[in-house]
Amino acid sequence: DAGSSVEEMEFNWDEYLEDTGATAAPHGSFKHVDTSLQNGFAPGMKLEVAVKSDQNTYWVATIITTCGQLLLLRYDGYGEDRKADFWCDILTADLHPIGWCQQNKKTLKVPEGIKDKIPDQEEFLQQVLKGACSAPANLLEGLHRGKNPLDLIAPGSRLELQNTRDSLEAWIVNVVENIGGRLKLRYEGLEDLDKFDQWLFYLDPFLHQVGWAAQHGYSLHPPLAIRSLRSEADWQEILKKVKEEEEESSVPTDLFKDKPVIGVHSFSEGMKLEAVDPMAPFVISPATVLKVYNDKYFLMEIDDLRPERASSQRYVCHVGSAGIFPVQWSLKNGLHLSPPPGYPGQDFDWADYLKQCGAEAAPQSCFPSLTSDHGFKENMKLEAVNPVDPEEVCIATVTKLRDSYLWLQLEGSKKPVPECIVSVESMNIFPVGWCETNGYQLRPPRKAIVNKQKKIAVVQPEKQILSSRTVHDGLKNQELNSSESVVINGKYCCPKIYFNHRCFSGPYLNKGRIAELPQSVGPGNCVLVLKEVLTLLINAAYKPSRVLRELQLDEEAAWHGHGETLKAKYKGKSYRATVEVVRTADRVAEFCRKTCIKLECCPNLFGPQMVLDKCSENCSVLTKTKYTHYYGKRKNKRIGRPPGGHSNLEVAMKKPNKRRKRRKHFFVHKKKRSSTSVDNTPAGSPQGSGAEEEDDQDESELSHSLAQDRDKRKRKLRTFSFSDDENKPPSPKDIKMEVAEKLQLDSNPLEWSVADVVRFLKSTDCAPLARIFLDQEIDGQALLLLTLPTVQECMDLKLGPAIKLCHHIERVKLAFYQQFAN
C-alpha cells in the first residue's frame, strides 16, 4: 500500500519517542526476554579456575556477574574485596566444575595474593564448598562450552509441539529461524511448504524437547490440518527417520528449565467463563469448558449459537493460560463483553444466559489471582507481534490496562488491526529496540519519523583529557591492537545495572529521588541499558541540566564508544547534549565507576554489582565535605592534552544566532563564556538557541561539535586482576636502573596500566606524586604524552618538583623509543 511506503530502514526509536512524547516500557517488564539472555551460569556458582601465575595449579572462584560468554569471577578468600575480581571468557579460559581437579589429579593451591589469609587450605575448602552450587559441567566442557543456551536452538533443530486446537497430541517441528528466542517452526514432513508455519517463543508451555510426548504418555500424530497431505505410511516413515536422527538434531533438555510450570486446574466440563480468542485477541466473549483431558489440560470453546456454523474456535488450555476470566470480569472492569454470535439482542446478561444454557459459572477459585505489579503504564511504547500476521512485529502503544492485561494499538501493520488484548506475561511482546538488536524488521508507523540531521550543541571541552584511549601523534605507527581484549559476540551483552540506594549520592543527585529509582535496569543491549540508566540519573538530580553538563562528551571524546543524545528539563527549559556510552560489557563496570566519580558520588552508587550490606568504598562514614573533596575536587584537575597535540574538535567563528520557529532548545555548556566550533549544519538551516549556566542564565551562544576523528588509533587493552602473581603490576625490582640513569624496561610502557605507572613512580624519588597519577587514572599511554607545561598546569606543581617528575618521564620515553618503537 502506497500510504505506508516509508523509509523503513531509517526509523529511529529515540526520534519517535521524542516526537510522540511517549516513554518506552521498562526492559524489566519482559521477563521472557530476560530469561532468554541468561547463559546458564548464575551469581554464586563456584568453579575451579587456573591460577595464571602457575598454570599447573587451580583455585576455587565464585561467579559475581554473568554477561554473555563472560564471567566476572573472584577467588574464594578475597571476601568482599571487589578489586580482586577478574573477567574470564568461557571459550578460552581454563575453567572447570567443582571436583574436576580431584578427578583429574590436578593441584588446588591458594593464589599468592591471599596466601596469608588462608592458613589451612583443606579446612577453608571444606567451609566454602559446603552446600555450594557448582557451575554446570556441560557449559564448561564439550560442544556446548561457552554457548548461550538459546544459540543451541539452531535452524534444523527438532522439537515437539502440542496440538493446541483440538487434542493433546503432539508432532515434530523443525526450527526454520531463531530470532532472539522467537522460533519459526515447520511441521516435520512438510519440507518447503510454509503455509502451516508457526511462530512461538522457545519458552512457550506447549513447546518441548523431542521425547517429551513419550515420557508423558501422549501420542505423536500430525495435526488434522496437515494429516491428509501424506499417507499414514508416509507419516510413520517420517517418524522413524526422526528417531534415527534424534541425537544429532536434539536440543539440550535443560534449555527448557525456565519454562512456566503448568499447575493443576479445577475446571469441570460445561463450566462457563469469559475468554479471548488467542487467534483474534480483540474482544472478550463467553466461552465453555468443552472437555477435561486430565488435571493439567482442558479444552475451551468460544461460544457460538448460530445453527449453521461450519467450525468452532477450540483451544487446549491450562490453569495459567492467558485470556481466560471468571464470569462478570468484564463488567467489574468496565469492559465490553461481546455476545456470542446468534445471541438474541445486544444487551447480554450472564444470569439469563446461564439459565438459558443450563450451565454453571466457573468459580473464582479456578482462576489464578491477577497482578497489577508489572511496570506497564498507559501510552508506553513497545514492540508486539501482529496476531493476524505473526511475521510482523509492530510498534505498539499501551492504550488501556486492567489487572495484568494490556490493550495494545499496533502501528504500521500492512492491514489495520483492532486493539489487541494481551497478558503482561505474553511472549509476543518485546521491549523497544528488540527487533533492531536481533536483526529483525520492525514495522514502522505509516507516517514514518525518520532520522533527521540533528543540530546538537555540545560545548568545546576546556581541556581534552589525556585519556588512556588515545596516543599522541609522536607515537607514530604504534598499532594498539585489542588482541587481549574480550569482545562479546552476543547481541545482548550488558548485565543488570544496580542502583545501590544506600551509597553516598553526592552534591548533584537528590537522595530522595535516587531512593525512588528501580533496583536495577537491564540486562540488554549495552547502549540502550546505559542510556536508560543515565536518563534516570539525570531525572534524579537537583538540577538535571547541570548533571547533563557533567556527563556530556568532552573528556572521553577519544574513547571508542557510542554517542547518544540525552535530554534534561529544568525550569521549563529543555537541554540536550551528546553523552558517550560504551558498547561492550567488558567496559561497563569501568564506565559506571567513572561516571559516578564525575558526579562526585560513591563509585558504587550504580554499576553491575549490588551492594548488599556494606559498601566497599566505606562511603557511609565519610562526611559530605571529605567525600566531595576526595572524589570531586581532584577530578577537576584532569591532565589536559599537551599544546599542539591531536584534537578531534576543530574551531572556527560561529554564525549569528537564529531561533527555531517551532521549538526552542537549550543546550548545555561547560563554561559561562560561550565557545565556538565549526557550524556543520547546511547553509541557511535554522539554528537552535539558548543555554544553561551556573546561574541559570536564559540564553547564550551555541557551539557545534564535529564528527569525531575517524582515524582514532586502536588501543591495546589489558584486563588486570590482582588475584594472582601474573596480574600484579610490575614491582620496582622489575625496572632496572643503570648507573648513567639510562632506564632499561622489561615491558612496553604503552601497555602499562595505571597501577604499573604508580609502581614505577614509587620506585623513584617522586613517590609522593604517585597518588595524583592514581586519582587521575594516568596509564602508560597517557604518561608518554606528559610535558612540563602540562604537568605544571594540571597537577599544581611548583617548578622544581615538576622538573624532577618530567626527568623521569623523559627517561621512560627514551627507553620506549630505544626498546619498543621499531
JSON list of N, CA and C in Angstrom, two decimals, residues 216-280:
[
{"chain": "A", "resi": 216, "resn": "HIS", "atom": "N", "xyz": [5.53, -38.50, 28.75]},
{"chain": "A", "resi": 216, "resn": "HIS", "atom": "CA", "xyz": [4.32, -38.10, 29.48]},
{"chain": "A", "resi": 216, "resn": "HIS", "atom": "C", "xyz": [3.06, -38.81, 28.99]},
{"chain": "A", "resi": 217, "resn": "GLY", "atom": "N", "xyz": [3.25, -39.83, 28.17]},
{"chain": "A", "resi": 217, "resn": "GLY", "atom": "CA", "xyz": [2.11, -40.66, 27.77]},
{"chain": "A", "resi": 217, "resn": "GLY", "atom": "C", "xyz": [1.23, -40.07, 26.70]},
{"chain": "A", "resi": 218, "resn": "TYR", "atom": "N", "xyz": [1.77, -39.15, 25.89]},
{"chain": "A", "resi": 218, "resn": "TYR", "atom": "CA", "xyz": [0.99, -38.60, 24.78]},
{"chain": "A", "resi": 218, "resn": "TYR", "atom": "C", "xyz": [1.46, -39.21, 23.46]},
{"chain": "A", "resi": 219, "resn": "SER", "atom": "N", "xyz": [0.57, -39.26, 22.50]},
{"chain": "A", "resi": 219, "resn": "SER", "atom": "CA", "xyz": [0.92, -39.87, 21.22]},
{"chain": "A", "resi": 219, "resn": "SER", "atom": "C", "xyz": [1.45, -38.83, 20.25]},
{"chain": "A", "resi": 220, "resn": "LEU", "atom": "N", "xyz": [2.26, -39.29, 19.30]},
{"chain": "A", "resi": 220, "resn": "LEU", "atom": "CA", "xyz": [2.79, -38.41, 18.25]},
{"chain": "A", "resi": 220, "resn": "LEU", "atom": "C", "xyz": [1.99, -38.62, 16.98]},
{"chain": "A", "resi": 221, "resn": "HIS", "atom": "N", "xyz": [1.18, -37.62, 16.64]},
{"chain": "A", "resi": 221, "resn": "HIS", "atom": "CA", "xyz": [0.39, -37.66, 15.41]},
{"chain": "A", "resi": 221, "resn": "HIS", "atom": "C", "xyz": [0.38, -36.27, 14.79]},
{"chain": "A", "resi": 222, "resn": "PRO", "atom": "N", "xyz": [0.48, -36.17, 13.48]},
{"chain": "A", "resi": 222, "resn": "PRO", "atom": "CA", "xyz": [0.40, -34.85, 12.85]},
{"chain": "A", "resi": 222, "resn": "PRO", "atom": "C", "xyz": [-0.99, -34.25, 13.08]},
{"chain": "A", "resi": 223, "resn": "PRO", "atom": "N", "xyz": [-1.10, -32.92, 13.19]},
{"chain": "A", "resi": 223, "resn": "PRO", "atom": "CA", "xyz": [-2.41, -32.28, 13.39]},
{"chain": "A", "resi": 223, "resn": "PRO", "atom": "C", "xyz": [-3.36, -32.58, 12.24]},
{"chain": "A", "resi": 224, "resn": "LEU", "atom": "N", "xyz": [-4.66, -32.49, 12.51]},
{"chain": "A", "resi": 224, "resn": "LEU", "atom": "CA", "xyz": [-5.67, -32.77, 11.48]},
{"chain": "A", "resi": 224, "resn": "LEU", "atom": "C", "xyz": [-5.49, -31.87, 10.26]},
{"chain": "A", "resi": 225, "resn": "ALA", "atom": "N", "xyz": [-5.03, -30.64, 10.47]},
{"chain": "A", "resi": 225, "resn": "ALA", "atom": "CA", "xyz": [-4.92, -29.70, 9.36]},
{"chain": "A", "resi": 225, "resn": "ALA", "atom": "C", "xyz": [-3.93, -30.17, 8.30]},
{"chain": "A", "resi": 226, "resn": "ILE", "atom": "N", "xyz": [-2.94, -31.00, 8.66]},
{"chain": "A", "resi": 226, "resn": "ILE", "atom": "CA", "xyz": [-1.94, -31.43, 7.67]},
{"chain": "A", "resi": 226, "resn": "ILE", "atom": "C", "xyz": [-1.96, -32.95, 7.46]},
{"chain": "A", "resi": 227, "resn": "ARG", "atom": "N", "xyz": [-2.79, -33.66, 8.21]},
{"chain": "A", "resi": 227, "resn": "ARG", "atom": "CA", "xyz": [-2.74, -35.13, 8.17]},
{"chain": "A", "resi": 227, "resn": "ARG", "atom": "C", "xyz": [-3.06, -35.68, 6.79]},
{"chain": "A", "resi": 228, "resn": "SER", "atom": "N", "xyz": [-3.93, -35.03, 6.06]},
{"chain": "A", "resi": 228, "resn": "SER", "atom": "CA", "xyz": [-4.34, -35.54, 4.74]},
{"chain": "A", "resi": 228, "resn": "SER", "atom": "C", "xyz": [-3.28, -35.31, 3.66]},
{"chain": "A", "resi": 229, "resn": "LEU", "atom": "N", "xyz": [-2.23, -34.54, 3.98]},
{"chain": "A", "resi": 229, "resn": "LEU", "atom": "CA", "xyz": [-1.20, -34.25, 2.98]},
{"chain": "A", "resi": 229, "resn": "LEU", "atom": "C", "xyz": [-0.26, -35.42, 2.74]},
{"chain": "A", "resi": 230, "resn": "ARG", "atom": "N", "xyz": [-0.25, -36.38, 3.64]},
{"chain": "A", "resi": 230, "resn": "ARG", "atom": "CA", "xyz": [0.60, -37.56, 3.50]},
{"chain": "A", "resi": 230, "resn": "ARG", "atom": "C", "xyz": [-0.23, -38.78, 3.88]},
{"chain": "A", "resi": 231, "resn": "SER", "atom": "N", "xyz": [0.20, -39.95, 3.39]},
{"chain": "A", "resi": 231, "resn": "SER", "atom": "CA", "xyz": [-0.47, -41.19, 3.78]},
{"chain": "A", "resi": 231, "resn": "SER", "atom": "C", "xyz": [0.02, -41.58, 5.18]},
{"chain": "A", "resi": 232, "resn": "GLU", "atom": "N", "xyz": [-0.73, -42.47, 5.83]},
{"chain": "A", "resi": 232, "resn": "GLU", "atom": "CA", "xyz": [-0.35, -42.91, 7.16]},
{"chain": "A", "resi": 232, "resn": "GLU", "atom": "C", "xyz": [1.02, -43.57, 7.15]},
{"chain": "A", "resi": 233, "resn": "ALA", "atom": "N", "xyz": [1.31, -44.31, 6.06]},
{"chain": "A", "resi": 233, "resn": "ALA", "atom": "CA", "xyz": [2.62, -44.97, 5.94]},
{"chain": "A", "resi": 233, "resn": "ALA", "atom": "C", "xyz": [3.74, -43.93, 5.85]},
{"chain": "A", "resi": 234, "resn": "ASP", "atom": "N", "xyz": [3.47, -42.85, 5.11]},
{"chain": "A", "resi": 234, "resn": "ASP", "atom": "CA", "xyz": [4.48, -41.78, 4.99]},
{"chain": "A", "resi": 234, "resn": "ASP", "atom": "C", "xyz": [4.76, -41.14, 6.35]},
{"chain": "A", "resi": 235, "resn": "TRP", "atom": "N", "xyz": [3.70, -40.89, 7.11]},
{"chain": "A", "resi": 235, "resn": "TRP", "atom": "CA", "xyz": [3.89, -40.26, 8.42]},
{"chain": "A", "resi": 235, "resn": "TRP", "atom": "C", "xyz": [4.71, -41.18, 9.34]},
{"chain": "A", "resi": 236, "resn": "GLN", "atom": "N", "xyz": [4.45, -42.48, 9.28]},
{"chain": "A", "resi": 236, "resn": "GLN", "atom": "CA", "xyz": [5.20, -43.42, 10.11]},
{"chain": "A", "resi": 236, "resn": "GLN", "atom": "C", "xyz": [6.66, -43.49, 9.69]},
{"chain": "A", "resi": 237, "resn": "GLU", "atom": "N", "xyz": [6.90, -43.38, 8.39]},
{"chain": "A", "resi": 237, "resn": "GLU", "atom": "CA", "xyz": [8.28, -43.37, 7.89]},
{"chain": "A", "resi": 237, "resn": "GLU", "atom": "C", "xyz": [9.02, -42.11, 8.35]},
{"chain": "A", "resi": 238, "resn": "ILE", "atom": "N", "xyz": [8.31, -40.99, 8.34]},
{"chain": "A", "resi": 238, "resn": "ILE", "atom": "CA", "xyz": [8.89, -39.72, 8.81]},
{"chain": "A", "resi": 238, "resn": "ILE", "atom": "C", "xyz": [9.25, -39.83, 10.28]},
{"chain": "A", "resi": 239, "resn": "LEU", "atom": "N", "xyz": [8.35, -40.43, 11.06]},
{"chain": "A", "resi": 239, "resn": "LEU", "atom": "CA", "xyz": [8.59, -40.58, 12.49]},
{"chain": "A", "resi": 239, "resn": "LEU", "atom": "C", "xyz": [9.80, -41.48, 12.76]},
{"chain": "A", "resi": 240, "resn": "LYS", "atom": "N", "xyz": [9.95, -42.52, 11.96]},
{"chain": "A", "resi": 240, "resn": "LYS", "atom": "CA", "xyz": [11.08, -43.44, 12.10]},
{"chain": "A", "resi": 240, "resn": "LYS", "atom": "C", "xyz": [12.39, -42.73, 11.81]},
{"chain": "A", "resi": 241, "resn": "LYS", "atom": "N", "xyz": [12.37, -41.88, 10.78]},
{"chain": "A", "resi": 241, "resn": "LYS", "atom": "CA", "xyz": [13.57, -41.14, 10.41]},
{"chain": "A", "resi": 241, "resn": "LYS", "atom": "C", "xyz": [13.96, -40.15, 11.52]},
{"chain": "A", "resi": 242, "resn": "VAL", "atom": "N", "xyz": [12.97, -39.51, 12.12]},
{"chain": "A", "resi": 242, "resn": "VAL", "atom": "CA", "xyz": [13.23, -38.56, 13.21]},
{"chain": "A", "resi": 242, "resn": "VAL", "atom": "C", "xyz": [13.91, -39.25, 14.38]},
{"chain": "A", "resi": 243, "resn": "LYS", "atom": "N", "xyz": [13.44, -40.44, 14.73]},
{"chain": "A", "resi": 243, "resn": "LYS", "atom": "CA", "xyz": [14.01, -41.17, 15.86]},
{"chain": "A", "resi": 243, "resn": "LYS", "atom": "C", "xyz": [15.45, -41.59, 15.58]},
{"chain": "A", "resi": 244, "resn": "GLU", "atom": "N", "xyz": [15.74, -41.91, 14.31]},
{"chain": "A", "resi": 244, "resn": "GLU", "atom": "CA", "xyz": [17.11, -42.29, 13.95]},
{"chain": "A", "resi": 244, "resn": "GLU", "atom": "C", "xyz": [18.06, -41.10, 14.04]},
{"chain": "A", "resi": 245, "resn": "GLU", "atom": "N", "xyz": [17.56, -39.91, 13.74]},
{"chain": "A", "resi": 245, "resn": "GLU", "atom": "CA", "xyz": [18.40, -38.70, 13.74]},
{"chain": "A", "resi": 245, "resn": "GLU", "atom": "C", "xyz": [18.23, -37.87, 15.00]},
{"chain": "A", "resi": 246, "resn": "GLU", "atom": "N", "xyz": [17.60, -38.46, 16.01]},
{"chain": "A", "resi": 246, "resn": "GLU", "atom": "CA", "xyz": [17.25, -37.70, 17.21]},
{"chain": "A", "resi": 246, "resn": "GLU", "atom": "C", "xyz": [18.46, -37.08, 17.88]},
{"chain": "A", "resi": 247, "resn": "GLU", "atom": "N", "xyz": [19.56, -37.83, 17.97]},
{"chain": "A", "resi": 247, "resn": "GLU", "atom": "CA", "xyz": [20.72, -37.35, 18.72]},
{"chain": "A", "resi": 247, "resn": "GLU", "atom": "C", "xyz": [21.35, -36.13, 18.06]},
{"chain": "A", "resi": 248, "resn": "GLU", "atom": "N", "xyz": [21.47, -36.12, 16.75]},
{"chain": "A", "resi": 248, "resn": "GLU", "atom": "CA", "xyz": [22.16, -35.03, 16.07]},
{"chain": "A", "resi": 248, "resn": "GLU", "atom": "C", "xyz": [21.32, -33.77, 15.94]},
{"chain": "A", "resi": 249, "resn": "SER", "atom": "N", "xyz": [20.01, -33.89, 16.06]},
{"chain": "A", "resi": 249, "resn": "SER", "atom": "CA", "xyz": [19.16, -32.70, 15.92]},
{"chain": "A", "resi": 249, "resn": "SER", "atom": "C", "xyz": [18.49, -32.29, 17.23]},
{"chain": "A", "resi": 250, "resn": "SER", "atom": "N", "xyz": [18.87, -32.97, 18.32]},
{"chain": "A", "resi": 250, "resn": "SER", "atom": "CA", "xyz": [18.19, -32.71, 19.59]},
{"chain": "A", "resi": 250, "resn": "SER", "atom": "C", "xyz": [18.69, -31.42, 20.22]},
{"chain": "A", "resi": 251, "resn": "VAL", "atom": "N", "xyz": [17.88, -30.90, 21.11]},
{"chain": "A", "resi": 251, "resn": "VAL", "atom": "CA", "xyz": [18.18, -29.68, 21.86]},
{"chain": "A", "resi": 251, "resn": "VAL", "atom": "C", "xyz": [18.37, -30.08, 23.32]},
{"chain": "A", "resi": 252, "resn": "PRO", "atom": "N", "xyz": [19.35, -29.50, 24.04]},
{"chain": "A", "resi": 252, "resn": "PRO", "atom": "CA", "xyz": [19.57, -29.88, 25.45]},
{"chain": "A", "resi": 252, "resn": "PRO", "atom": "C", "xyz": [18.30, -29.74, 26.29]},
{"chain": "A", "resi": 253, "resn": "THR", "atom": "N", "xyz": [18.07, -30.71, 27.14]},
{"chain": "A", "resi": 253, "resn": "THR", "atom": "CA", "xyz": [16.86, -30.73, 27.96]},
{"chain": "A", "resi": 253, "resn": "THR", "atom": "C", "xyz": [16.78, -29.54, 28.90]},
{"chain": "A", "resi": 254, "resn": "ASP", "atom": "N", "xyz": [17.94, -29.15, 29.48]},
{"chain": "A", "resi": 254, "resn": "ASP", "atom": "CA", "xyz": [17.91, -28.08, 30.48]},
{"chain": "A", "resi": 254, "resn": "ASP", "atom": "C", "xyz": [17.62, -26.72, 29.87]},
{"chain": "A", "resi": 255, "resn": "LEU", "atom": "N", "xyz": [17.52, -26.64, 28.55]},
{"chain": "A", "resi": 255, "resn": "LEU", "atom": "CA", "xyz": [17.18, -25.38, 27.90]},
{"chain": "A", "resi": 255, "resn": "LEU", "atom": "C", "xyz": [15.78, -24.92, 28.30]},
{"chain": "A", "resi": 256, "resn": "PHE", "atom": "N", "xyz": [14.92, -25.87, 28.65]},
{"chain": "A", "resi": 256, "resn": "PHE", "atom": "CA", "xyz": [13.52, -25.55, 28.95]},
{"chain": "A", "resi": 256, "resn": "PHE", "atom": "C", "xyz": [13.25, -25.49, 30.46]},
{"chain": "A", "resi": 257, "resn": "LYS", "atom": "N", "xyz": [14.33, -25.46, 31.26]},
{"chain": "A", "resi": 257, "resn": "LYS", "atom": "CA", "xyz": [14.13, -25.49, 32.71]},
{"chain": "A", "resi": 257, "resn": "LYS", "atom": "C", "xyz": [13.41, -24.24, 33.23]},
{"chain": "A", "resi": 258, "resn": "ASP", "atom": "N", "xyz": [13.46, -23.13, 32.49]},
{"chain": "A", "resi": 258, "resn": "ASP", "atom": "CA", "xyz": [12.83, -21.89, 32.93]},
{"chain": "A", "resi": 258, "resn": "ASP", "atom": "C", "xyz": [11.42, -21.70, 32.37]},
{"chain": "A", "resi": 259, "resn": "LYS", "atom": "N", "xyz": [10.90, -22.74, 31.71]},
{"chain": "A", "resi": 259, "resn": "LYS", "atom": "CA", "xyz": [9.53, -22.64, 31.19]},
{"chain": "A", "resi": 259, "resn": "LYS", "atom": "C", "xyz": [8.53, -22.53, 32.34]},
{"chain": "A", "resi": 260, "resn": "PRO", "atom": "N", "xyz": [7.42, -21.83, 32.11]},
{"chain": "A", "resi": 260, "resn": "PRO", "atom": "CA", "xyz": [6.39, -21.76, 33.17]},
{"chain": "A", "resi": 260, "resn": "PRO", "atom": "C", "xyz": [5.90, -23.15, 33.53]},
{"chain": "A", "resi": 261, "resn": "VAL", "atom": "N", "xyz": [5.77, -23.38, 34.82]},
{"chain": "A", "resi": 261, "resn": "VAL", "atom": "CA", "xyz": [5.28, -24.69, 35.30]},
{"chain": "A", "resi": 261, "resn": "VAL", "atom": "C", "xyz": [3.76, -24.70, 35.22]},
{"chain": "A", "resi": 262, "resn": "ILE", "atom": "N", "xyz": [3.22, -25.74, 34.62]},
{"chain": "A", "resi": 262, "resn": "ILE", "atom": "CA", "xyz": [1.76, -25.87, 34.48]},
{"chain": "A", "resi": 262, "resn": "ILE", "atom": "C", "xyz": [1.19, -26.51, 35.74]},
{"chain": "A", "resi": 263, "resn": "GLY", "atom": "N", "xyz": [0.29, -25.80, 36.41]},
{"chain": "A", "resi": 263, "resn": "GLY", "atom": "CA", "xyz": [-0.29, -26.30, 37.64]},
{"chain": "A", "resi": 263, "resn": "GLY", "atom": "C", "xyz": [-1.53, -27.12, 37.41]},
{"chain": "A", "resi": 264, "resn": "VAL", "atom": "N", "xyz": [-2.12, -27.56, 38.50]},
{"chain": "A", "resi": 264, "resn": "VAL", "atom": "CA", "xyz": [-3.34, -28.37, 38.44]},
{"chain": "A", "resi": 264, "resn": "VAL", "atom": "C", "xyz": [-4.55, -27.45, 38.39]},
{"chain": "A", "resi": 265, "resn": "HIS", "atom": "N", "xyz": [-5.48, -27.75, 37.49]},
{"chain": "A", "resi": 265, "resn": "HIS", "atom": "CA", "xyz": [-6.68, -26.91, 37.37]},
{"chain": "A", "resi": 265, "resn": "HIS", "atom": "C", "xyz": [-7.86, -27.59, 38.09]},
{"chain": "A", "resi": 266, "resn": "SER", "atom": "N", "xyz": [-8.95, -26.84, 38.25]},
{"chain": "A", "resi": 266, "resn": "SER", "atom": "CA", "xyz": [-10.15, -27.40, 38.91]},
{"chain": "A", "resi": 266, "resn": "SER", "atom": "C", "xyz": [-11.41, -27.14, 38.08]},
{"chain": "A", "resi": 267, "resn": "PHE", "atom": "N", "xyz": [-11.23, -27.01, 36.75]},
{"chain": "A", "resi": 267, "resn": "PHE", "atom": "CA", "xyz": [-12.38, -26.81, 35.87]},
{"chain": "A", "resi": 267, "resn": "PHE", "atom": "C", "xyz": [-13.12, -28.14, 35.64]},
{"chain": "A", "resi": 268, "resn": "SER", "atom": "N", "xyz": [-14.41, -28.02, 35.37]},
{"chain": "A", "resi": 268, "resn": "SER", "atom": "CA", "xyz": [-15.24, -29.18, 35.03]},
{"chain": "A", "resi": 268, "resn": "SER", "atom": "C", "xyz": [-15.91, -28.93, 33.69]},
{"chain": "A", "resi": 269, "resn": "GLU", "atom": "N", "xyz": [-16.28, -30.00, 33.02]},
{"chain": "A", "resi": 269, "resn": "GLU", "atom": "CA", "xyz": [-16.96, -29.87, 31.72]},
{"chain": "A", "resi": 269, "resn": "GLU", "atom": "C", "xyz": [-18.27, -29.10, 31.88]},
{"chain": "A", "resi": 270, "resn": "GLY", "atom": "N", "xyz": [-18.55, -28.22, 30.93]},
{"chain": "A", "resi": 270, "resn": "GLY", "atom": "CA", "xyz": [-19.79, -27.46, 30.92]},
{"chain": "A", "resi": 270, "resn": "GLY", "atom": "C", "xyz": [-19.70, -26.13, 31.63]},
{"chain": "A", "resi": 271, "resn": "MET", "atom": "N", "xyz": [-18.63, -25.87, 32.36]},
{"chain": "A", "resi": 271, "resn": "MET", "atom": "CA", "xyz": [-18.49, -24.58, 33.05]},
{"chain": "A", "resi": 271, "resn": "MET", "atom": "C", "xyz": [-18.37, -23.44, 32.05]},
{"chain": "A", "resi": 272, "resn": "LYS", "atom": "N", "xyz": [-18.95, -22.30, 32.41]},
{"chain": "A", "resi": 272, "resn": "LYS", "atom": "CA", "xyz": [-18.88, -21.11, 31.56]},
{"chain": "A", "resi": 272, "resn": "LYS", "atom": "C", "xyz": [-17.84, -20.13, 32.13]},
{"chain": "A", "resi": 273, "resn": "LEU", "atom": "N", "xyz": [-17.24, -19.38, 31.22]},
{"chain": "A", "resi": 273, "resn": "LEU", "atom": "CA", "xyz": [-16.25, -18.38, 31.61]},
{"chain": "A", "resi": 273, "resn": "LEU", "atom": "C", "xyz": [-16.18, -17.31, 30.52]},
{"chain": "A", "resi": 274, "resn": "GLU", "atom": "N", "xyz": [-15.36, -16.31, 30.71]},
{"chain": "A", "resi": 274, "resn": "GLU", "atom": "CA", "xyz": [-15.10, -15.31, 29.68]},
{"chain": "A", "resi": 274, "resn": "GLU", "atom": "C", "xyz": [-13.71, -15.55, 29.14]},
{"chain": "A", "resi": 275, "resn": "ALA", "atom": "N", "xyz": [-13.55, -15.34, 27.83]},
{"chain": "A", "resi": 275, "resn": "ALA", "atom": "CA", "xyz": [-12.27, -15.68, 27.21]},
{"chain": "A", "resi": 275, "resn": "ALA", "atom": "C", "xyz": [-11.98, -14.79, 26.01]},
{"chain": "A", "resi": 276, "resn": "VAL", "atom": "N", "xyz": [-10.70, -14.73, 25.69]},
{"chain": "A", "resi": 276, "resn": "VAL", "atom": "CA", "xyz": [-10.21, -14.03, 24.50]},
{"chain": "A", "resi": 276, "resn": "VAL", "atom": "C", "xyz": [-9.76, -15.10, 23.51]},
{"chain": "A", "resi": 277, "resn": "ASP", "atom": "N", "xyz": [-10.19, -14.97, 22.27]},
{"chain": "A", "resi": 277, "resn": "ASP", "atom": "CA", "xyz": [-9.77, -15.89, 21.22]},
{"chain": "A", "resi": 277, "resn": "ASP", "atom": "C", "xyz": [-8.28, -15.65, 20.94]},
{"chain": "A", "resi": 278, "resn": "PRO", "atom": "N", "xyz": [-7.40, -16.64, 21.20]},
{"chain": "A", "resi": 278, "resn": "PRO", "atom": "CA", "xyz": [-5.96, -16.41, 21.01]},
{"chain": "A", "resi": 278, "resn": "PRO", "atom": "C", "xyz": [-5.59, -16.03, 19.58]},
{"chain": "A", "resi": 279, "resn": "MET", "atom": "N", "xyz": [-6.37, -16.49, 18.61]},
{"chain": "A", "resi": 279, "resn": "MET", "atom": "CA", "xyz": [-6.05, -16.20, 17.21]},
{"chain": "A", "resi": 279, "resn": "MET", "atom": "C", "xyz": [-6.60, -14.85, 16.77]},
{"chain": "A", "resi": 280, "resn": "ALA", "atom": "N", "xyz": [-7.51, -14.30, 17.52]},
{"chain": "A", "resi": 280, "resn": "ALA", "atom": "CA", "xyz": [-8.08, -12.98, 17.21]},
{"chain": "A", "resi": 280, "resn": "ALA", "atom": "C", "xyz": [-8.37, -12.27, 18.54]}
]
